[in-house]
mmCIF file of C-alpha atoms in Angstrom:
data_model
loop_
_atom_site.group_PDB
_atom_site.id
_atom_site.type_symbol
_atom_site.label_atom_id
_atom_site.label_comp_id
_atom_site.label_asym_id
_atom_site.label_seq_id
_atom_site.Cartn_x
_atom_site.Cartn_y
_atom_site.Cartn_z
ATOM 1 C CA MET A 1 -0.105 -0.010 -0.065
ATOM 2 C CA GLU A 2 1.355 3.318 -0.884
ATOM 3 C CA HIS A 3 2.479 5.313 2.220
ATOM 4 C CA GLY A 4 -0.010 7.757 3.515
ATOM 5 C CA LYS A 5 -2.990 5.791 1.884
ATOM 6 C CA MET A 6 -4.020 3.947 4.961
ATOM 7 C CA ASP A 7 -7.436 5.507 4.980
ATOM 8 C CA VAL A 8 -8.778 2.870 2.218
ATOM 9 C CA LEU A 9 -7.403 0.264 4.440
ATOM 10 C CA ASP A 10 -10.814 -0.764 5.889
ATOM 11 C CA ASN A 11 -12.164 -1.325 2.303
ATOM 12 C CA LEU A 12 -9.450 -3.789 1.406
ATOM 13 C CA LEU A 13 -9.833 -6.214 4.370
ATOM 14 C CA ALA A 14 -12.440 -8.560 5.002
ATOM 15 C CA ALA A 15 -14.435 -8.649 8.060
ATOM 16 C CA ASP A 16 -12.718 -12.101 9.083
ATOM 17 C CA ALA A 17 -9.185 -11.103 8.065
ATOM 18 C CA VAL A 18 -6.362 -12.478 9.993
ATOM 19 C CA PHE A 19 -3.095 -11.158 10.891
ATOM 20 C CA TYR A 20 0.128 -13.167 11.592
ATOM 21 C CA SER A 21 2.833 -11.203 13.404
ATOM 22 C CA PRO A 22 6.332 -12.229 13.747
ATOM 23 C CA ALA A 23 6.097 -11.114 17.320
ATOM 24 C CA VAL A 24 2.730 -12.783 18.786
ATOM 25 C CA PHE A 25 2.089 -16.382 18.755
ATOM 26 C CA ALA A 26 -1.826 -16.199 18.622
ATOM 27 C CA PRO A 27 -3.137 -14.938 15.165
ATOM 28 C CA GLN A 28 -4.954 -11.571 15.450
ATOM 29 C CA GLU A 29 -8.305 -11.867 13.938
ATOM 30 C CA GLY A 30 -11.037 -9.524 12.722
ATOM 31 C CA ARG A 31 -10.849 -6.512 10.440
ATOM 32 C CA ALA A 32 -10.330 -3.736 13.271
ATOM 33 C CA LYS A 33 -7.531 -5.787 14.791
ATOM 34 C CA VAL A 34 -5.640 -6.415 11.404
ATOM 35 C CA ALA A 35 -6.083 -2.915 10.391
ATOM 36 C CA GLY A 36 -4.314 -1.771 13.510
ATOM 37 C CA TYR A 37 -1.388 -3.761 13.106
ATOM 38 C CA LEU A 38 -1.078 -2.686 9.472
ATOM 39 C CA ARG A 39 -1.448 1.109 10.332
ATOM 40 C CA ALA A 40 1.091 0.705 13.202
ATOM 41 C CA ALA A 41 3.376 -1.014 10.711
ATOM 42 C CA GLU A 42 2.997 1.760 8.144
ATOM 43 C CA LEU A 43 3.855 4.359 11.093
ATOM 44 C CA MET A 44 7.032 2.331 12.226
ATOM 45 C CA PHE A 45 8.177 1.900 8.654
ATOM 46 C CA CYS A 46 7.354 5.390 7.197
ATOM 47 C CA ASP A 47 10.790 6.877 7.879
ATOM 48 C CA ALA A 48 12.822 3.523 7.788
ATOM 49 C CA ASP A 49 13.612 3.518 4.259
ATOM 50 C CA PHE A 50 11.131 0.722 3.647
ATOM 51 C CA ARG A 51 10.772 -0.699 0.240
ATOM 52 C CA TYR A 52 9.697 -3.729 -1.701
ATOM 53 C CA VAL A 53 12.465 -5.181 -3.273
ATOM 54 C CA ALA A 54 10.971 -8.521 -4.868
ATOM 55 C CA GLN A 55 7.063 -9.522 -5.765
ATOM 56 C CA ARG A 56 5.558 -12.829 -6.724
ATOM 57 C CA PHE A 57 1.685 -13.291 -7.440
ATOM 58 C CA ASP A 58 -0.677 -15.780 -8.250
ATOM 59 C CA ASP A 59 -4.751 -15.631 -8.353
ATOM 60 C CA ARG A 60 -5.434 -15.253 -4.684
ATOM 61 C CA CYS A 61 -1.850 -14.810 -3.205
ATOM 62 C CA ALA A 62 1.055 -12.198 -3.159
ATOM 63 C CA VAL A 63 4.402 -12.641 -1.705
ATOM 64 C CA LEU A 64 6.207 -9.348 -1.106
ATOM 65 C CA GLU A 65 9.997 -9.111 -0.106
ATOM 66 C CA PHE A 66 11.030 -5.822 1.458
ATOM 67 C CA THR A 67 13.815 -4.243 3.288
ATOM 68 C CA ALA A 68 14.160 -1.354 5.845
ATOM 69 C CA ASN A 69 16.390 0.272 8.283
ATOM 70 C CA LEU A 70 15.127 1.003 11.857
ATOM 71 C CA GLU A 71 17.269 2.568 14.456
ATOM 72 C CA GLY A 72 20.202 1.599 12.474
ATOM 73 C CA VAL A 73 19.171 -2.117 12.021
ATOM 74 C CA HIS A 74 18.957 -3.620 8.681
ATOM 75 C CA ILE A 75 15.510 -5.517 8.212
ATOM 76 C CA GLU A 76 14.362 -8.078 5.726
ATOM 77 C CA GLY A 77 11.048 -9.397 5.470
ATOM 78 C CA VAL A 78 8.347 -10.947 3.653
ATOM 79 C CA ASP A 79 4.576 -10.310 3.466
ATOM 80 C CA ILE A 80 2.262 -13.219 2.463
ATOM 81 C CA ILE A 81 -1.057 -11.819 1.650
ATOM 82 C CA HIS A 82 -4.166 -13.757 0.714
ATOM 83 C CA TRP A 83 -7.506 -12.543 -0.437
ATOM 84 C CA ASN A 84 -10.868 -13.710 -1.232
ATOM 85 C CA ASP A 85 -13.151 -13.790 -4.619
ATOM 86 C CA GLU A 86 -14.297 -10.208 -3.660
ATOM 87 C CA ASP A 87 -10.612 -9.217 -3.503
ATOM 88 C CA LYS A 88 -10.866 -8.420 0.061
ATOM 89 C CA ILE A 89 -7.503 -9.420 2.184
ATOM 90 C CA THR A 90 -8.294 -12.514 4.170
ATOM 91 C CA SER A 91 -4.817 -13.226 5.465
ATOM 92 C CA PHE A 92 -1.625 -11.033 5.998
ATOM 93 C CA LYS A 93 1.388 -12.932 7.506
ATOM 94 C CA VAL A 94 4.745 -10.970 8.276
ATOM 95 C CA LEU A 95 7.936 -12.968 8.491
ATOM 96 C CA VAL A 96 11.090 -10.787 9.712
ATOM 97 C CA ARG A 97 14.958 -11.487 9.949
ATOM 98 C CA PRO A 98 17.408 -11.191 11.539
ATOM 99 C CA LEU A 99 16.734 -11.624 15.121
ATOM 100 C CA LYS A 100 18.170 -8.071 15.919
ATOM 101 C CA ALA A 101 15.392 -6.769 13.563
ATOM 102 C CA ILE A 102 12.763 -8.544 15.653
ATOM 103 C CA GLN A 103 14.406 -7.326 18.754
ATOM 104 C CA VAL A 104 13.955 -3.814 17.363
ATOM 105 C CA VAL A 105 10.438 -4.126 15.661
ATOM 106 C CA VAL A 106 8.593 -5.946 18.663
ATOM 107 C CA PRO A 107 9.007 -2.979 21.194
ATOM 108 C CA LYS A 108 8.160 -0.312 18.599
ATOM 109 C CA MET A 109 5.177 -2.215 17.264
ATOM 110 C CA GLY A 110 4.014 -2.816 20.732
ATOM 111 C CA GLU A 111 4.251 1.058 21.610
ATOM 112 C CA LEU A 112 2.453 1.971 18.287
ATOM 113 C CA LEU A 113 -0.302 -0.504 18.965
ATOM 114 C CA ALA A 114 -0.722 0.657 22.582
ATOM 115 C CA ARG A 115 -0.990 4.442 21.341
ATOM 116 C CA ASP A 116 -3.776 3.191 18.660
ATOM 117 C CA GLU A 117 -5.803 1.473 21.400
ATOM 118 C CA ARG A 118 -5.943 4.509 23.476
ATOM 119 C CA GLN A 119 -7.328 6.824 20.680
#
């Protein structure tokens, strides 16, 4: 999604969408919860030289490889996105490496998610 275009996010997510975080064991279920995670990620990476470097697509799935630099740590990751017949996102899975990247991303995401819940 293009930076700053998060206002269209709710229209892209299925009501029963699921988010799989690299930092949280349990899947996060429901449009509002998934949107919250994606908004937090957008805020976290907006000034982190985030860019997609490879993309693979089929009929109902996309695999997007990305890189970013956050707090001096180089991050590599993959977004795996599935959608339904109505072109609504049903599943969004994020994988991140190396371990140092997870150690930087987890507390930052926690802070942003807590801020989002208070609003």
